[in-house]
């Protein structure tokens, strides 16, 4: 069964450092998403991406965040200057054009110290 | 703004019991509703997807129903097993405009032998 792959599974970084979280979506899917889940809280939407541009973003997705598809397969989330409150599980998701079901990766646990 | 509520927040049952998890949403103009399973510290696994035109979906011991008019969905788990222990999340995707799913906080289920 096709799956969404995220790397790394766990990242520890110092406050103020830049991090890049990577995702390899399912190959024929065209809609991509990033979500985060702070420990013990709800899964929250960050951003959606289609046709090489952001289609929607939440108020969480401020100027510290950016997304791109650098090589047509990977989908990345960059946090420029991490804060303690960025510590969370970050999930990548994707879906196809006709398939309305969203498929999620296993997540990257980001710990900012 | 769509609000998704899941009741109960936590549930502990003996193995073999049939159980019902509840999800309610405030805006009935939905595109679909998806149930996920999340194991501790892990990603989201899609269980069932119900389109707005459907009343229920079944997969093995799982059955999900949808009543749009009352803003409710239930996930029925038959003959529960210890391996069913996980957090179950409900996500509602709106129709028209944003297609971003809104998640509930989840129901944490423990099935003890």
PDB file of C-alpha atoms in Angstrom:
ATOM      1  CA  UNK A   1       0.000   0.000   0.000  1.00  0.00           C
ATOM      2  CA  UNK A   2       1.392   3.422  -0.896  1.00  0.00           C
ATOM      3  CA  UNK A   3       2.450   5.506   2.049  1.00  0.00           C
ATOM      4  CA  UNK A   4       3.612   8.952   3.019  1.00  0.00           C
ATOM      5  CA  UNK A   5       7.158   8.996   4.357  1.00  0.00           C
ATOM      6  CA  UNK A   6       8.478  11.647   6.721  1.00  0.00           C
ATOM      7  CA  UNK A   7      12.044  12.254   7.812  1.00  0.00           C
ATOM      8  CA  UNK A   8      13.487  12.557  10.344  1.00  0.00           C
ATOM      9  CA  UNK A   9      11.219  10.777  12.805  1.00  0.00           C
ATOM     10  CA  UNK A  10      12.600  12.878  15.639  1.00  0.00           C
ATOM     11  CA  UNK A  11      14.547  16.141  15.546  1.00  0.00           C
ATOM     12  CA  UNK A  12      16.012  18.016  18.476  1.00  0.00           C
ATOM     13  CA  UNK A  13      17.116  21.566  17.794  1.00  0.00           C
ATOM     14  CA  UNK A  14      18.220  24.600  19.739  1.00  0.00           C
ATOM     15  CA  UNK A  15      15.970  27.628  19.941  1.00  0.00           C
ATOM     16  CA  UNK A  16      16.643  30.025  17.089  1.00  0.00           C
ATOM     17  CA  UNK A  17      17.944  27.368  14.730  1.00  0.00           C
ATOM     18  CA  UNK A  18      16.408  26.583  11.356  1.00  0.00           C
ATOM     19  CA  UNK A  19      14.871  23.168  10.753  1.00  0.00           C
ATOM     20  CA  UNK A  20      13.632  21.478   7.610  1.00  0.00           C
ATOM     21  CA  UNK A  21      11.123  18.691   7.871  1.00  0.00           C
ATOM     22  CA  UNK A  22      10.841  16.411   4.861  1.00  0.00           C
ATOM     23  CA  UNK A  23       7.990  14.463   3.379  1.00  0.00           C
ATOM     24  CA  UNK A  24       7.724  12.150   0.393  1.00  0.00           C
ATOM     25  CA  UNK A  25       4.027  12.070  -0.565  1.00  0.00           C
ATOM     26  CA  UNK A  26       2.291   9.298  -2.468  1.00  0.00           C
ATOM     27  CA  UNK A  27       3.563   9.549  -6.028  1.00  0.00           C
ATOM     28  CA  UNK A  28       0.433  10.511  -7.972  1.00  0.00           C
ATOM     29  CA  UNK A  29      -1.038  12.768  -5.311  1.00  0.00           C
ATOM     30  CA  UNK A  30      -1.181  16.480  -6.007  1.00  0.00           C
ATOM     31  CA  UNK A  31      -2.533  18.099  -2.849  1.00  0.00           C
ATOM     32  CA  UNK A  32      -0.163  18.363   0.091  1.00  0.00           C
ATOM     33  CA  UNK A  33      -0.644  19.478   3.656  1.00  0.00           C
ATOM     34  CA  UNK A  34       1.240  20.104   6.850  1.00  0.00           C
ATOM     35  CA  UNK A  35      -0.372  19.744  10.264  1.00  0.00           C
ATOM     36  CA  UNK A  36       1.012  19.903  13.741  1.00  0.00           C
ATOM     37  CA  UNK A  37      -0.030  18.429  17.062  1.00  0.00           C
ATOM     38  CA  UNK A  38       1.309  19.891  20.270  1.00  0.00           C
ATOM     39  CA  UNK A  39       1.494  17.211  22.949  1.00  0.00           C
ATOM     40  CA  UNK A  40      -1.954  16.546  24.369  1.00  0.00           C
ATOM     41  CA  UNK A  41      -3.704  18.929  22.012  1.00  0.00           C
ATOM     42  CA  UNK A  42      -5.666  18.804  18.774  1.00  0.00           C
ATOM     43  CA  UNK A  43      -4.231  18.201  15.344  1.00  0.00           C
ATOM     44  CA  UNK A  44      -4.018  21.684  13.802  1.00  0.00           C
ATOM     45  CA  UNK A  45      -3.867  22.621  10.133  1.00  0.00           C
ATOM     46  CA  UNK A  46      -0.842  24.650   9.033  1.00  0.00           C
ATOM     47  CA  UNK A  47      -0.829  24.893   5.246  1.00  0.00           C
ATOM     48  CA  UNK A  48      -2.049  23.320   2.021  1.00  0.00           C
ATOM     49  CA  UNK A  49      -0.076  23.266  -1.228  1.00  0.00           C
ATOM     50  CA  UNK A  50      -1.193  22.612  -4.772  1.00  0.00           C
ATOM     51  CA  UNK A  51       0.306  23.292  -8.167  1.00  0.00           C
ATOM     52  CA  UNK A  52       3.515  24.603  -6.606  1.00  0.00           C
ATOM     53  CA  UNK A  53       1.867  27.228  -4.484  1.00  0.00           C
ATOM     54  CA  UNK A  54       0.192  27.659  -1.138  1.00  0.00           C
ATOM     55  CA  UNK A  55      -3.570  27.357  -1.474  1.00  0.00           C
ATOM     56  CA  UNK A  56      -4.499  27.913   2.164  1.00  0.00           C
ATOM     57  CA  UNK A  57      -2.739  28.596   5.422  1.00  0.00           C
ATOM     58  CA  UNK A  58      -3.762  29.021   9.020  1.00  0.00           C
ATOM     59  CA  UNK A  59      -2.864  31.824  11.411  1.00  0.00           C
ATOM     60  CA  UNK A  60      -0.211  29.521  12.878  1.00  0.00           C
ATOM     61  CA  UNK A  61       1.676  29.561   9.571  1.00  0.00           C
ATOM     62  CA  UNK A  62       3.429  32.894   9.996  1.00  0.00           C
ATOM     63  CA  UNK A  63       6.550  34.283   8.352  1.00  0.00           C
ATOM     64  CA  UNK A  64       8.739  31.825  10.236  1.00  0.00           C
ATOM     65  CA  UNK A  65       7.289  28.983   8.173  1.00  0.00           C
ATOM     66  CA  UNK A  66       7.707  28.138   4.509  1.00  0.00           C
ATOM     67  CA  UNK A  67       6.984  25.178   2.275  1.00  0.00           C
ATOM     68  CA  UNK A  68       8.296  24.010  -1.044  1.00  0.00           C
ATOM     69  CA  UNK A  69       8.652  21.083  -3.411  1.00  0.00           C
ATOM     70  CA  UNK A  70      12.314  21.416  -4.282  1.00  0.00           C
ATOM     71  CA  UNK A  71      12.536  18.490  -6.685  1.00  0.00           C
ATOM     72  CA  UNK A  72       8.991  17.498  -7.618  1.00  0.00           C
ATOM     73  CA  UNK A  73       8.860  14.624  -5.153  1.00  0.00           C
ATOM     74  CA  UNK A  74       9.871  15.891  -1.716  1.00  0.00           C
ATOM     75  CA  UNK A  75       7.634  18.338   0.127  1.00  0.00           C
ATOM     76  CA  UNK A  76       9.358  20.302   2.858  1.00  0.00           C
ATOM     77  CA  UNK A  77       8.386  22.488   5.791  1.00  0.00           C
ATOM     78  CA  UNK A  78      11.002  24.962   6.954  1.00  0.00           C
ATOM     79  CA  UNK A  79      10.924  26.785  10.266  1.00  0.00           C
ATOM     80  CA  UNK A  80      13.436  29.622  10.085  1.00  0.00           C
ATOM     81  CA  UNK A  81      14.041  30.438  13.714  1.00  0.00           C
ATOM     82  CA  UNK A  82      12.527  27.863  16.021  1.00  0.00           C
ATOM     83  CA  UNK A  83      10.847  28.769  19.284  1.00  0.00           C
ATOM     84  CA  UNK A  84      10.166  26.567  22.278  1.00  0.00           C
ATOM     85  CA  UNK A  85       6.470  26.570  21.413  1.00  0.00           C
ATOM     86  CA  UNK A  86       7.227  25.047  18.012  1.00  0.00           C
ATOM     87  CA  UNK A  87       7.853  21.753  19.801  1.00  0.00           C
ATOM     88  CA  UNK A  88       5.205  19.411  18.413  1.00  0.00           C
ATOM     89  CA  UNK A  89       4.548  16.467  16.153  1.00  0.00           C
ATOM     90  CA  UNK A  90       4.432  17.615  12.534  1.00  0.00           C
ATOM     91  CA  UNK A  91       2.404  15.591  10.069  1.00  0.00           C
ATOM     92  CA  UNK A  92       2.509  15.665   6.308  1.00  0.00           C
ATOM     93  CA  UNK A  93      -0.587  14.574   4.394  1.00  0.00           C
ATOM     94  CA  UNK A  94      -1.588  14.256   0.762  1.00  0.00           C
ATOM     95  CA  UNK A  95      -4.499  13.334  -1.447  1.00  0.00           C
ATOM     96  CA  UNK A  96      -5.126  12.711  -5.127  1.00  0.00           C
ATOM     97  CA  UNK A  97      -7.419  14.660  -7.421  1.00  0.00           C
ATOM     98  CA  UNK A  98     -10.280  12.193  -7.381  1.00  0.00           C
ATOM     99  CA  UNK A  99      -9.492  10.647  -4.037  1.00  0.00           C
ATOM    100  CA  UNK A 100     -10.926  12.735  -1.242  1.00  0.00           C
ATOM    101  CA  UNK A 101      -9.287  10.643   1.444  1.00  0.00           C
ATOM    102  CA  UNK A 102      -6.258  12.217   3.103  1.00  0.00           C
ATOM    103  CA  UNK A 103      -3.243  10.012   3.810  1.00  0.00           C
ATOM    104  CA  UNK A 104      -0.945  10.978   6.642  1.00  0.00           C
ATOM    105  CA  UNK A 105       2.680  10.298   7.323  1.00  0.00           C
ATOM    106  CA  UNK A 106       3.955   8.970  10.638  1.00  0.00           C
ATOM    107  CA  UNK A 107       5.076  12.411  11.699  1.00  0.00           C
ATOM    108  CA  UNK A 108       8.263  14.158  12.776  1.00  0.00           C
ATOM    109  CA  UNK A 109       8.586  14.906  16.461  1.00  0.00           C
ATOM    110  CA  UNK A 110      10.295  18.278  16.794  1.00  0.00           C
ATOM    111  CA  UNK A 111      11.759  19.188  20.151  1.00  0.00           C
ATOM    112  CA  UNK A 112      13.091  22.711  20.571  1.00  0.00           C
ATOM    113  CA  UNK A 113      15.387  23.169  23.574  1.00  0.00           C
TER     114      UNK A 113
ATOM    115  CA  UNK B   1     -16.176  28.322  12.206  1.00  0.00           C
ATOM    116  CA  UNK B   2     -16.513  24.544  12.398  1.00  0.00           C
ATOM    117  CA  UNK B   3     -16.117  23.034  15.859  1.00  0.00           C
ATOM    118  CA  UNK B   4     -15.658  19.287  16.280  1.00  0.00           C
ATOM    119  CA  UNK B   5     -16.286  17.630  19.642  1.00  0.00           C
ATOM    120  CA  UNK B   6     -15.585  14.044  20.584  1.00  0.00           C
ATOM    121  CA  UNK B   7     -17.205  12.297  23.507  1.00  0.00           C
ATOM    122  CA  UNK B   8     -16.053  10.617  25.626  1.00  0.00           C
ATOM    123  CA  UNK B   9     -12.534  11.956  25.958  1.00  0.00           C
ATOM    124  CA  UNK B  10     -11.391   8.637  27.374  1.00  0.00           C
ATOM    125  CA  UNK B  11     -12.846   5.171  27.578  1.00  0.00           C
ATOM    126  CA  UNK B  12     -11.673   1.980  29.254  1.00  0.00           C
ATOM    127  CA  UNK B  13     -13.488  -1.267  28.502  1.00  0.00           C
ATOM    128  CA  UNK B  14     -12.905  -4.989  28.935  1.00  0.00           C
ATOM    129  CA  UNK B  15     -12.042  -7.025  25.886  1.00  0.00           C
ATOM    130  CA  UNK B  16     -15.012  -8.220  23.867  1.00  0.00           C
ATOM    131  CA  UNK B  17     -17.290  -5.258  24.468  1.00  0.00           C
ATOM    132  CA  UNK B  18     -19.025  -3.437  21.640  1.00  0.00           C
ATOM    133  CA  UNK B  19     -18.500   0.296  21.930  1.00  0.00           C
ATOM    134  CA  UNK B  20     -19.519   3.580  20.384  1.00  0.00           C
ATOM    135  CA  UNK B  21     -17.403   6.676  19.962  1.00  0.00           C
ATOM    136  CA  UNK B  22     -19.151   9.959  19.244  1.00  0.00           C
ATOM    137  CA  UNK B  23     -18.233  12.924  17.102  1.00  0.00           C
ATOM    138  CA  UNK B  24     -20.341  16.060  16.750  1.00  0.00           C
ATOM    139  CA  UNK B  25     -19.815  19.085  14.529  1.00  0.00           C
ATOM    140  CA  UNK B  26     -21.431  22.488  14.519  1.00  0.00           C
ATOM    141  CA  UNK B  27     -21.673  23.222  10.777  1.00  0.00           C
ATOM    142  CA  UNK B  28     -23.625  20.582   8.856  1.00  0.00           C
ATOM    143  CA  UNK B  29     -22.370  21.829   5.473  1.00  0.00           C
ATOM    144  CA  UNK B  30     -19.684  19.193   5.241  1.00  0.00           C
ATOM    145  CA  UNK B  31     -17.937  17.530   2.320  1.00  0.00           C
ATOM    146  CA  UNK B  32     -16.892  14.408   4.177  1.00  0.00           C
ATOM    147  CA  UNK B  33     -15.962  13.047   7.570  1.00  0.00           C
ATOM    148  CA  UNK B  34     -12.968  10.839   8.261  1.00  0.00           C
ATOM    149  CA  UNK B  35     -12.143   8.680  11.260  1.00  0.00           C
ATOM    150  CA  UNK B  36      -8.487   8.112  12.149  1.00  0.00           C
ATOM    151  CA  UNK B  37      -6.606   6.011  14.622  1.00  0.00           C
ATOM    152  CA  UNK B  38      -3.507   7.355  16.363  1.00  0.00           C
ATOM    153  CA  UNK B  39      -1.213   5.165  18.427  1.00  0.00           C
ATOM    154  CA  UNK B  40       0.846   6.911  21.142  1.00  0.00           C
ATOM    155  CA  UNK B  41       3.576   9.068  19.599  1.00  0.00           C
ATOM    156  CA  UNK B  42       2.668   7.893  16.118  1.00  0.00           C
ATOM    157  CA  UNK B  43       0.984   9.198  12.994  1.00  0.00           C
ATOM    158  CA  UNK B  44      -2.607   9.033  11.843  1.00  0.00           C
ATOM    159  CA  UNK B  45      -4.042   5.947  10.194  1.00  0.00           C
ATOM    160  CA  UNK B  46      -7.219   6.446   8.193  1.00  0.00           C
ATOM    161  CA  UNK B  47      -9.993   4.067   9.241  1.00  0.00           C
ATOM    162  CA  UNK B  48     -13.119   5.156   7.410  1.00  0.00           C
ATOM    163  CA  UNK B  49     -14.179   8.013   5.164  1.00  0.00           C
ATOM    164  CA  UNK B  50     -17.847   8.945   4.819  1.00  0.00           C
ATOM    165  CA  UNK B  51     -18.907  11.296   2.034  1.00  0.00           C
ATOM    166  CA  UNK B  52     -21.645  13.795   2.823  1.00  0.00           C
ATOM    167  CA  UNK B  53     -24.103  11.829   0.673  1.00  0.00           C
ATOM    168  CA  UNK B  54     -23.483   8.590   2.578  1.00  0.00           C
ATOM    169  CA  UNK B  55     -25.057   7.370   5.807  1.00  0.00           C
ATOM    170  CA  UNK B  56     -22.463   4.825   6.858  1.00  0.00           C
ATOM    171  CA  UNK B  57     -19.281   2.977   5.994  1.00  0.00           C
ATOM    172  CA  UNK B  58     -18.047  -0.371   7.239  1.00  0.00           C
ATOM    173  CA  UNK B  59     -14.624  -1.944   7.439  1.00  0.00           C
ATOM    174  CA  UNK B  60     -14.244  -5.216   9.320  1.00  0.00           C
ATOM    175  CA  UNK B  61     -15.316  -4.678  12.934  1.00  0.00           C
ATOM    176  CA  UNK B  62     -15.690  -0.927  12.397  1.00  0.00           C
ATOM    177  CA  UNK B  63     -18.815   0.871  11.333  1.00  0.00           C
ATOM    178  CA  UNK B  64     -19.100   4.628  11.016  1.00  0.00           C
ATOM    179  CA  UNK B  65     -22.398   6.427  10.600  1.00  0.00           C
ATOM    180  CA  UNK B  66     -23.138   9.991   9.619  1.00  0.00           C
ATOM    181  CA  UNK B  67     -26.186  12.124  10.385  1.00  0.00           C
ATOM    182  CA  UNK B  68     -25.471  15.456   8.759  1.00  0.00           C
ATOM    183  CA  UNK B  69     -28.680  17.143   9.811  1.00  0.00           C
ATOM    184  CA  UNK B  70     -27.956  16.589  13.482  1.00  0.00           C
ATOM    185  CA  UNK B  71     -24.211  17.136  13.078  1.00  0.00           C
ATOM    186  CA  UNK B  72     -23.189  13.732  14.389  1.00  0.00           C
ATOM    187  CA  UNK B  73     -21.114  10.727  13.507  1.00  0.00           C
ATOM    188  CA  UNK B  74     -20.527   7.574  15.483  1.00  0.00           C
ATOM    189  CA  UNK B  75     -17.790   4.993  15.222  1.00  0.00           C
ATOM    190  CA  UNK B  76     -18.943   1.576  16.318  1.00  0.00           C
ATOM    191  CA  UNK B  77     -16.297  -0.996  17.243  1.00  0.00           C
ATOM    192  CA  UNK B  78     -17.560  -4.540  17.576  1.00  0.00           C
ATOM    193  CA  UNK B  79     -15.974  -7.150  19.811  1.00  0.00           C
ATOM    194  CA  UNK B  80     -13.177  -4.873  20.995  1.00  0.00           C
ATOM    195  CA  UNK B  81      -9.639  -6.241  21.368  1.00  0.00           C
ATOM    196  CA  UNK B  82      -6.583  -4.990  23.283  1.00  0.00           C
ATOM    197  CA  UNK B  83      -5.039  -4.110  19.912  1.00  0.00           C
ATOM    198  CA  UNK B  84      -7.809  -1.550  19.416  1.00  0.00           C
ATOM    199  CA  UNK B  85      -6.289   0.554  22.198  1.00  0.00           C
ATOM    200  CA  UNK B  86      -5.431   3.913  20.653  1.00  0.00           C
ATOM    201  CA  UNK B  87      -6.772   7.438  20.256  1.00  0.00           C
ATOM    202  CA  UNK B  88      -9.555   7.777  17.707  1.00  0.00           C
ATOM    203  CA  UNK B  89      -9.843  11.088  15.889  1.00  0.00           C
ATOM    204  CA  UNK B  90     -12.700  12.471  13.889  1.00  0.00           C
ATOM    205  CA  UNK B  91     -11.994  15.046  11.145  1.00  0.00           C
ATOM    206  CA  UNK B  92     -14.656  16.990   9.286  1.00  0.00           C
ATOM    207  CA  UNK B  93     -14.021  18.585   5.932  1.00  0.00           C
ATOM    208  CA  UNK B  94     -16.229  21.535   4.990  1.00  0.00           C
ATOM    209  CA  UNK B  95     -17.985  21.915   1.660  1.00  0.00           C
ATOM    210  CA  UNK B  96     -17.487  25.068  -0.390  1.00  0.00           C
ATOM    211  CA  UNK B  97     -14.483  27.278   0.115  1.00  0.00           C
ATOM    212  CA  UNK B  98     -11.954  25.683   2.429  1.00  0.00           C
ATOM    213  CA  UNK B  99     -11.451  21.949   2.118  1.00  0.00           C
ATOM    214  CA  UNK B 100      -9.297  21.808   5.204  1.00  0.00           C
ATOM    215  CA  UNK B 101     -10.340  19.180   7.753  1.00  0.00           C
ATOM    216  CA  UNK B 102     -11.088  20.247  11.302  1.00  0.00           C
ATOM    217  CA  UNK B 103     -10.101  17.686  13.915  1.00  0.00           C
ATOM    218  CA  UNK B 104     -11.665  16.800  17.223  1.00  0.00           C
ATOM    219  CA  UNK B 105      -9.537  16.191  20.316  1.00  0.00           C
ATOM    220  CA  UNK B 106     -10.038  12.474  20.052  1.00  0.00           C
ATOM    221  CA  UNK B 107     -11.232   9.657  22.272  1.00  0.00           C
ATOM    222  CA  UNK B 108      -8.505   7.721  24.056  1.00  0.00           C
ATOM    223  CA  UNK B 109      -9.545   4.071  24.167  1.00  0.00           C
ATOM    224  CA  UNK B 110      -8.057   1.363  26.350  1.00  0.00           C
ATOM    225  CA  UNK B 111      -9.248  -2.194  25.910  1.00  0.00           C
ATOM    226  CA  UNK B 112      -7.978  -4.371  28.716  1.00  0.00           C
ATOM    227  CA  UNK B 113      -7.727  -8.162  28.556  1.00  0.00           C
TER     228      UNK B 113
END
